[in-house]
PDB file of C-alpha atoms in Angstrom:
ATOM      1  CA  THR A   1       8.435 -20.536  24.136  1.00  0.00           C
ATOM      2  CA  GLN A   2      10.831 -18.677  21.287  1.00  0.00           C
ATOM      3  CA  ILE A   3      14.041 -16.959  22.531  1.00  0.00           C
ATOM      4  CA  PHE A   4      15.342 -14.304  20.353  1.00  0.00           C
ATOM      5  CA  ARG A   5      18.430 -12.317  19.574  1.00  0.00           C
ATOM      6  CA  LEU A   6      18.007  -8.383  18.796  1.00  0.00           C
ATOM      7  CA  ASP A   7      21.054  -6.649  17.919  1.00  0.00           C
ATOM      8  CA  ALA A   8      22.501  -4.495  20.765  1.00  0.00           C
ATOM      9  CA  SER A   9      21.002  -1.038  18.989  1.00  0.00           C
ATOM     10  CA  ARG A  10      17.772  -2.603  19.962  1.00  0.00           C
ATOM     11  CA  LYS A  11      18.436  -2.849  23.521  1.00  0.00           C
ATOM     12  CA  ASP A  12      16.813   0.178  24.959  1.00  0.00           C
ATOM     13  CA  LEU A  13      13.516   0.419  22.030  1.00  0.00           C
ATOM     14  CA  PRO A  14      10.449  -1.976  23.222  1.00  0.00           C
ATOM     15  CA  THR A  15      10.743  -5.205  21.062  1.00  0.00           C
ATOM     16  CA  ARG A  16       7.496  -4.855  18.273  1.00  0.00           C
ATOM     17  CA  LEU A  17       5.734  -8.207  16.958  1.00  0.00           C
ATOM     18  CA  VAL A  18       7.236  -6.919  12.964  1.00  0.00           C
ATOM     19  CA  ASP A  19      11.088  -6.852  14.490  1.00  0.00           C
ATOM     20  CA  LEU A  20      10.305 -11.118  15.334  1.00  0.00           C
ATOM     21  CA  ALA A  21       8.516 -11.652  12.018  1.00  0.00           C
ATOM     22  CA  PRO A  22      11.139 -13.743   9.511  1.00  0.00           C
ATOM     23  CA  GLU A  23      11.545 -10.959   6.264  1.00  0.00           C
ATOM     24  CA  GLU A  24       9.891 -13.288   4.063  1.00  0.00           C
ATOM     25  CA  ASP A  25       8.807 -12.185   0.099  1.00  0.00           C
ATOM     26  CA  THR A  26       4.935 -12.457  -0.659  1.00  0.00           C
ATOM     27  CA  TRP A  27       2.437 -10.939  -2.432  1.00  0.00           C
ATOM     28  CA  VAL A  28      -0.731  -9.300  -1.473  1.00  0.00           C
ATOM     29  CA  ALA A  29      -3.677  -9.662  -4.003  1.00  0.00           C
ATOM     30  CA  ILE A  30      -7.286  -8.004  -2.913  1.00  0.00           C
ATOM     31  CA  ASP A  31      -9.462  -9.709  -5.555  1.00  0.00           C
ATOM     32  CA  SER A  32     -12.881  -7.841  -6.744  1.00  0.00           C
ATOM     33  CA  ASP A  33     -15.317  -9.409  -4.056  1.00  0.00           C
ATOM     34  CA  GLY A  34     -12.255  -8.165  -1.651  1.00  0.00           C
ATOM     35  CA  LYS A  35     -10.640 -10.898  -0.540  1.00  0.00           C
ATOM     36  CA  ILE A  36      -7.067  -9.936   0.311  1.00  0.00           C
ATOM     37  CA  SER A  37      -4.331 -12.529   0.993  1.00  0.00           C
ATOM     38  CA  ARG A  38      -0.801 -12.722   0.740  1.00  0.00           C
ATOM     39  CA  SER A  39       0.701 -15.671  -1.097  1.00  0.00           C
ATOM     40  CA  ILE A  40       2.070 -18.576   1.374  1.00  0.00           C
ATOM     41  CA  ASP A  41       5.449 -18.490  -1.004  1.00  0.00           C
ATOM     42  CA  ASP A  42       6.742 -15.939  -3.183  1.00  0.00           C
ATOM     43  CA  LYS A  43       5.663 -16.816  -6.397  1.00  0.00           C
ATOM     44  CA  ARG A  44       3.834 -14.921  -8.626  1.00  0.00           C
ATOM     45  CA  PRO A  45      -0.432 -15.827  -8.288  1.00  0.00           C
ATOM     46  CA  ARG A  46      -1.929 -17.079 -11.149  1.00  0.00           C
ATOM     47  CA  ILE A  47      -3.383 -13.996 -13.007  1.00  0.00           C
ATOM     48  CA  SER A  48      -5.639 -14.692 -15.232  1.00  0.00           C
ATOM     49  CA  GLY A  49      -9.755 -15.594 -16.137  1.00  0.00           C
ATOM     50  CA  TYR A  50     -11.980 -15.286 -12.674  1.00  0.00           C
ATOM     51  CA  GLU A  51      -9.156 -16.114 -10.389  1.00  0.00           C
ATOM     52  CA  ALA A  52      -7.479 -12.704 -10.989  1.00  0.00           C
ATOM     53  CA  PRO A  53      -6.973  -9.899  -8.726  1.00  0.00           C
ATOM     54  CA  LYS A  54      -8.324  -6.492  -8.613  1.00  0.00           C
ATOM     55  CA  TRP A  55      -4.662  -5.509  -7.194  1.00  0.00           C
ATOM     56  CA  LEU A  56      -1.433  -7.294  -6.429  1.00  0.00           C
ATOM     57  CA  VAL A  57       1.337  -6.000  -4.945  1.00  0.00           C
ATOM     58  CA  ASN A  58       5.084  -7.904  -4.379  1.00  0.00           C
ATOM     59  CA  ALA A  59       6.224  -7.214  -0.540  1.00  0.00           C
ATOM     60  CA  LYS A  60       7.955  -7.779   2.260  1.00  0.00           C
ATOM     61  CA  THR A  61       5.970  -9.553   5.621  1.00  0.00           C
ATOM     62  CA  THR A  62       7.980  -6.476   7.115  1.00  0.00           C
ATOM     63  CA  ASP A  63       6.488  -4.010   5.498  1.00  0.00           C
ATOM     64  CA  THR A  64       3.256  -1.770   5.694  1.00  0.00           C
ATOM     65  CA  LEU A  65       0.597  -2.275   3.389  1.00  0.00           C
ATOM     66  CA  TYR A  66      -1.327   1.007   3.010  1.00  0.00           C
ATOM     67  CA  LEU A  67      -5.348   0.270   1.513  1.00  0.00           C
ATOM     68  CA  VAL A  68      -6.726   3.630   0.466  1.00  0.00           C
ATOM     69  CA  THR A  69     -10.510   3.968  -0.569  1.00  0.00           C
ATOM     70  CA  LYS A  70     -11.301   6.503  -3.738  1.00  0.00           C
ATOM     71  CA  LYS A  71     -12.635   9.110  -0.825  1.00  0.00           C
ATOM     72  CA  GLY A  72      -8.164   9.065   0.275  1.00  0.00           C
ATOM     73  CA  GLU A  73      -9.581   7.470   3.767  1.00  0.00           C
ATOM     74  CA  ALA A  74      -6.786   5.013   4.734  1.00  0.00           C
ATOM     75  CA  ALA A  75      -5.749   2.104   7.051  1.00  0.00           C
ATOM     76  CA  SER A  76      -2.325   0.945   7.548  1.00  0.00           C
ATOM     77  CA  ILE A  77      -1.186  -2.985   8.124  1.00  0.00           C
ATOM     78  CA  PRO A  78       1.682  -4.865   8.526  1.00  0.00           C
ATOM     79  CA  VAL A  79       1.983  -7.768   5.776  1.00  0.00           C
ATOM     80  CA  HIS A  80       2.712 -10.458   7.666  1.00  0.00           C
ATOM     81  CA  ALA A  81      -0.623  -9.722   9.372  1.00  0.00           C
ATOM     82  CA  VAL A  82      -2.362 -10.948   5.752  1.00  0.00           C
ATOM     83  CA  PRO A  83      -3.844 -14.038   6.244  1.00  0.00           C
ATOM     84  CA  GLN A  84      -2.183 -16.886   3.348  1.00  0.00           C
ATOM     85  CA  ALA A  85      -4.111 -18.135   0.561  1.00  0.00           C
ATOM     86  CA  ASP A  86      -3.434 -20.259  -2.053  1.00  0.00           C
ATOM     87  CA  LYS A  87      -5.903 -18.344  -4.477  1.00  0.00           C
ATOM     88  CA  PRO A  88      -6.968 -14.895  -3.900  1.00  0.00           C
ATOM     89  CA  SER A  89     -10.142 -15.670  -3.779  1.00  0.00           C
ATOM     90  CA  GLU A  90      -9.165 -18.260  -0.739  1.00  0.00           C
ATOM     91  CA  GLY A  91      -8.449 -14.500   1.410  1.00  0.00           C
ATOM     92  CA  VAL A  92     -11.405 -12.820   3.758  1.00  0.00           C
ATOM     93  CA  PRO A  93     -12.734  -9.499   3.202  1.00  0.00           C
ATOM     94  CA  TYR A  94     -10.532  -6.913   4.113  1.00  0.00           C
ATOM     95  CA  SER A  95     -12.949  -5.349   6.410  1.00  0.00           C
ATOM     96  CA  ARG A  96     -11.776  -8.082   8.827  1.00  0.00           C
ATOM     97  CA  ILE A  97      -8.455  -7.258   8.791  1.00  0.00           C
ATOM     98  CA  CYS A  98      -8.128  -3.510   9.280  1.00  0.00           C
ATOM     99  CA  PRO A  99     -10.303  -0.392  10.040  1.00  0.00           C
ATOM    100  CA  LEU A 100     -11.689  -0.272   6.561  1.00  0.00           C
ATOM    101  CA  ASN A 101     -15.736  -1.844   6.655  1.00  0.00           C
ATOM    102  CA  SER A 102     -17.205  -3.588   4.192  1.00  0.00           C
ATOM    103  CA  GLN A 103     -18.556   0.023   2.042  1.00  0.00           C
ATOM    104  CA  ASP A 104     -14.854   1.275   1.649  1.00  0.00           C
ATOM    105  CA  LYS A 105     -14.006   1.318  -1.706  1.00  0.00           C
ATOM    106  CA  LEU A 106     -10.638   0.726  -2.447  1.00  0.00           C
ATOM    107  CA  GLY A 107      -9.096   2.790  -5.369  1.00  0.00           C
ATOM    108  CA  ALA A 108      -5.341   1.931  -4.281  1.00  0.00           C
ATOM    109  CA  ILE A 109      -3.082   0.154  -2.581  1.00  0.00           C
ATOM    110  CA  LEU A 110       0.538   0.201  -1.344  1.00  0.00           C
ATOM    111  CA  THR A 111       3.551  -1.275   0.084  1.00  0.00           C
ATOM    112  CA  LEU A 112       6.684   0.587   2.073  1.00  0.00           C
ATOM    113  CA  PRO A 113       9.498  -0.722   3.922  1.00  0.00           C
ATOM    114  CA  PRO A 114       9.977  -0.236   8.255  1.00  0.00           C
ATOM    115  CA  GLU A 115      10.535   3.803   8.674  1.00  0.00           C
ATOM    116  CA  SER A 116      14.912   2.470   8.740  1.00  0.00           C
ATOM    117  CA  ALA A 117      14.534   1.129   5.466  1.00  0.00           C
ATOM    118  CA  LEU A 118      12.386   4.359   3.893  1.00  0.00           C
ATOM    119  CA  PRO A 119      14.832   6.408   1.758  1.00  0.00           C
ATOM    120  CA  GLU A 120      16.025   9.782   2.629  1.00  0.00           C
ATOM    121  CA  GLU A 121      13.976  11.334  -0.247  1.00  0.00           C
ATOM    122  CA  GLY A 122      10.474  10.080  -1.208  1.00  0.00           C
ATOM    123  CA  TYR A 123       7.324  10.475  -1.944  1.00  0.00           C
ATOM    124  CA  VAL A 124       3.761   9.952  -2.322  1.00  0.00           C
ATOM    125  CA  VAL A 125       2.310  10.612  -5.406  1.00  0.00           C
ATOM    126  CA  THR A 126      -1.915  10.492  -5.854  1.00  0.00           C
ATOM    127  CA  VAL A 127      -4.111  11.764  -8.760  1.00  0.00           C
ATOM    128  CA  THR A 128      -7.555  12.093  -8.629  1.00  0.00           C
ATOM    129  CA  GLN A 129     -10.315  10.843 -11.512  1.00  0.00           C
ATOM    130  CA  GLN A 130     -10.383  14.551 -11.482  1.00  0.00           C
ATOM    131  CA  GLY A 131      -6.770  15.693 -12.344  1.00  0.00           C
ATOM    132  CA  MET A 132      -5.607  16.673  -8.829  1.00  0.00           C
ATOM    133  CA  VAL A 133      -2.072  15.501  -8.518  1.00  0.00           C
ATOM    134  CA  LYS A 134      -0.717  15.867  -4.522  1.00  0.00           C
ATOM    135  CA  LYS A 135       2.616  14.819  -3.340  1.00  0.00           C
ATOM    136  CA  SER A 136       3.338  13.406   0.522  1.00  0.00           C
ATOM    137  CA  ASP A 137       6.655  12.624   2.339  1.00  0.00           C
ATOM    138  CA  VAL A 138       6.869   9.238   2.705  1.00  0.00           C
ATOM    139  CA  HIS A 139       7.954   9.543   6.730  1.00  0.00           C
ATOM    140  CA  GLU A 140       5.232  11.287   7.550  1.00  0.00           C
ATOM    141  CA  LEU A 141       2.858   8.607   6.948  1.00  0.00           C
ATOM    142  CA  PRO A 142       2.176   6.575  10.225  1.00  0.00           C
ATOM    143  CA  GLY A 143       3.250   2.672  10.586  1.00  0.00           C
ATOM    144  CA  PRO A 144       1.013   0.112  10.846  1.00  0.00           C
ATOM    145  CA  ALA A 145      -2.452   1.822  12.919  1.00  0.00           C
ATOM    146  CA  ALA A 146      -5.345   0.648  14.436  1.00  0.00           C
ATOM    147  CA  ALA A 147      -7.178   3.292  13.395  1.00  0.00           C
ATOM    148  CA  LYS A 148      -7.962   4.699   9.343  1.00  0.00           C
ATOM    149  CA  PHE A 149      -6.738   7.910   8.652  1.00  0.00           C
ATOM    150  CA  THR A 150      -6.585  10.621   5.773  1.00  0.00           C
ATOM    151  CA  PHE A 151      -3.884   9.741   3.563  1.00  0.00           C
ATOM    152  CA  VAL A 152      -5.374  12.198   0.695  1.00  0.00           C
ATOM    153  CA  ARG A 153      -7.851  14.573   0.707  1.00  0.00           C
ATOM    154  CA  VAL A 154     -10.374  14.161  -2.145  1.00  0.00           C
ATOM    155  CA  ASN A 155     -13.238  16.598  -3.459  1.00  0.00           C
ATOM    156  CA  GLU A 156     -17.164  16.417  -3.228  1.00  0.00           C
ATOM    157  CA  GLY A 157     -17.971  13.865  -6.255  1.00  0.00           C
ATOM    158  CA  ASP A 158     -14.079  13.389  -6.958  1.00  0.00           C
ATOM    159  CA  GLU A 159     -12.001   9.474  -6.760  1.00  0.00           C
ATOM    160  CA  LEU A 160      -8.436   8.853  -6.074  1.00  0.00           C
ATOM    161  CA  ARG A 161      -6.979   6.967  -9.030  1.00  0.00           C
ATOM    162  CA  TRP A 162      -3.566   6.176  -8.381  1.00  0.00           C
ATOM    163  CA  ILE A 163      -0.883   5.872  -6.102  1.00  0.00           C
ATOM    164  CA  ASN A 164       2.590   5.271  -6.244  1.00  0.00           C
ATOM    165  CA  ILE A 165       6.118   6.336  -4.243  1.00  0.00           C
ATOM    166  CA  THR A 166       9.189   7.930  -6.451  1.00  0.00           C
ATOM    167  CA  ASP A 167      11.889   9.740  -5.178  1.00  0.00           C
ATOM    168  CA  GLY A 168      10.507  13.041  -6.236  1.00  0.00           C
ATOM    169  CA  GLN A 169      12.661  13.993  -9.181  1.00  0.00           C
ATOM    170  CA  GLN A 170      10.643  11.742 -12.301  1.00  0.00           C
ATOM    171  CA  GLU A 171       8.307  13.642 -14.963  1.00  0.00           C
ATOM    172  CA  ILE A 172       5.020  12.495 -14.517  1.00  0.00           C
ATOM    173  CA  ILE A 173       2.501  11.537 -17.269  1.00  0.00           C
ATOM    174  CA  LEU A 174      -1.374  12.202 -16.716  1.00  0.00           C
ATOM    175  CA  VAL A 175      -4.090  10.612 -20.171  1.00  0.00           C
ATOM    176  CA  THR A 176      -7.075  11.020 -20.185  1.00  0.00           C
ATOM    177  CA  SER A 177      -9.347   8.585 -22.144  1.00  0.00           C
ATOM    178  CA  HIS A 178     -10.245  10.379 -25.312  1.00  0.00           C
ATOM    179  CA  GLY A 179      -6.410  10.543 -25.600  1.00  0.00           C
ATOM    180  CA  MET A 180      -6.039  13.783 -24.345  1.00  0.00           C
ATOM    181  CA  MET A 181      -2.111  13.883 -22.263  1.00  0.00           C
ATOM    182  CA  ILE A 182       0.129  15.832 -20.163  1.00  0.00           C
ATOM    183  CA  ARG A 183       3.613  15.990 -18.787  1.00  0.00           C
ATOM    184  CA  PHE A 184       5.010  17.540 -16.100  1.00  0.00           C
ATOM    185  CA  SER A 185       8.171  17.859 -13.572  1.00  0.00           C
ATOM    186  CA  GLU A 186       7.366  15.576 -10.106  1.00  0.00           C
ATOM    187  CA  GLU A 187       9.193  18.605  -8.914  1.00  0.00           C
ATOM    188  CA  ASP A 188       6.981  21.711 -10.046  1.00  0.00           C
ATOM    189  CA  VAL A 189       3.795  19.134  -7.414  1.00  0.00           C
ATOM    190  CA  ARG A 190       2.832  20.588  -3.992  1.00  0.00           C
TER     191      ARG A 190
END
């Protein structure tokens, strides 16, 4: 039995597991085989050689992890639900801990803090391989969910390549593999 003291402001709200999880710094890693894990402590995992993860993100155990496929479908899970491992290769396939299946190829990952810690003005900017740019309000994203959802619509023959959190006032620079570049204000993005 564990007994927890909640502050008075949460007295009328239901208690969620994330409310009881300790807030700890951790690293979430996904390797090229699709195995996901989080570090046992706040030390960055080894990131060289064969053991290097494909995705690596620093998070708190109270954050929500968004796994977004190349086709724009996503799953959101609490970071504390990601199994711990010494090395990313010792993790479990991400399809075992979220509603995505093993055929869903990841295009990007990101973490967001709990709703109460989100900034008033915050956006998620996504860019596809063919240059489609979209900006979404972070407050419109669902928290941890049991079903996958559409994070961003991706056209046929295109795929999601980049995702980032912004404050809505940034400059965006897109560079092609041929060295062509464009720079524009995030305020111009719908």
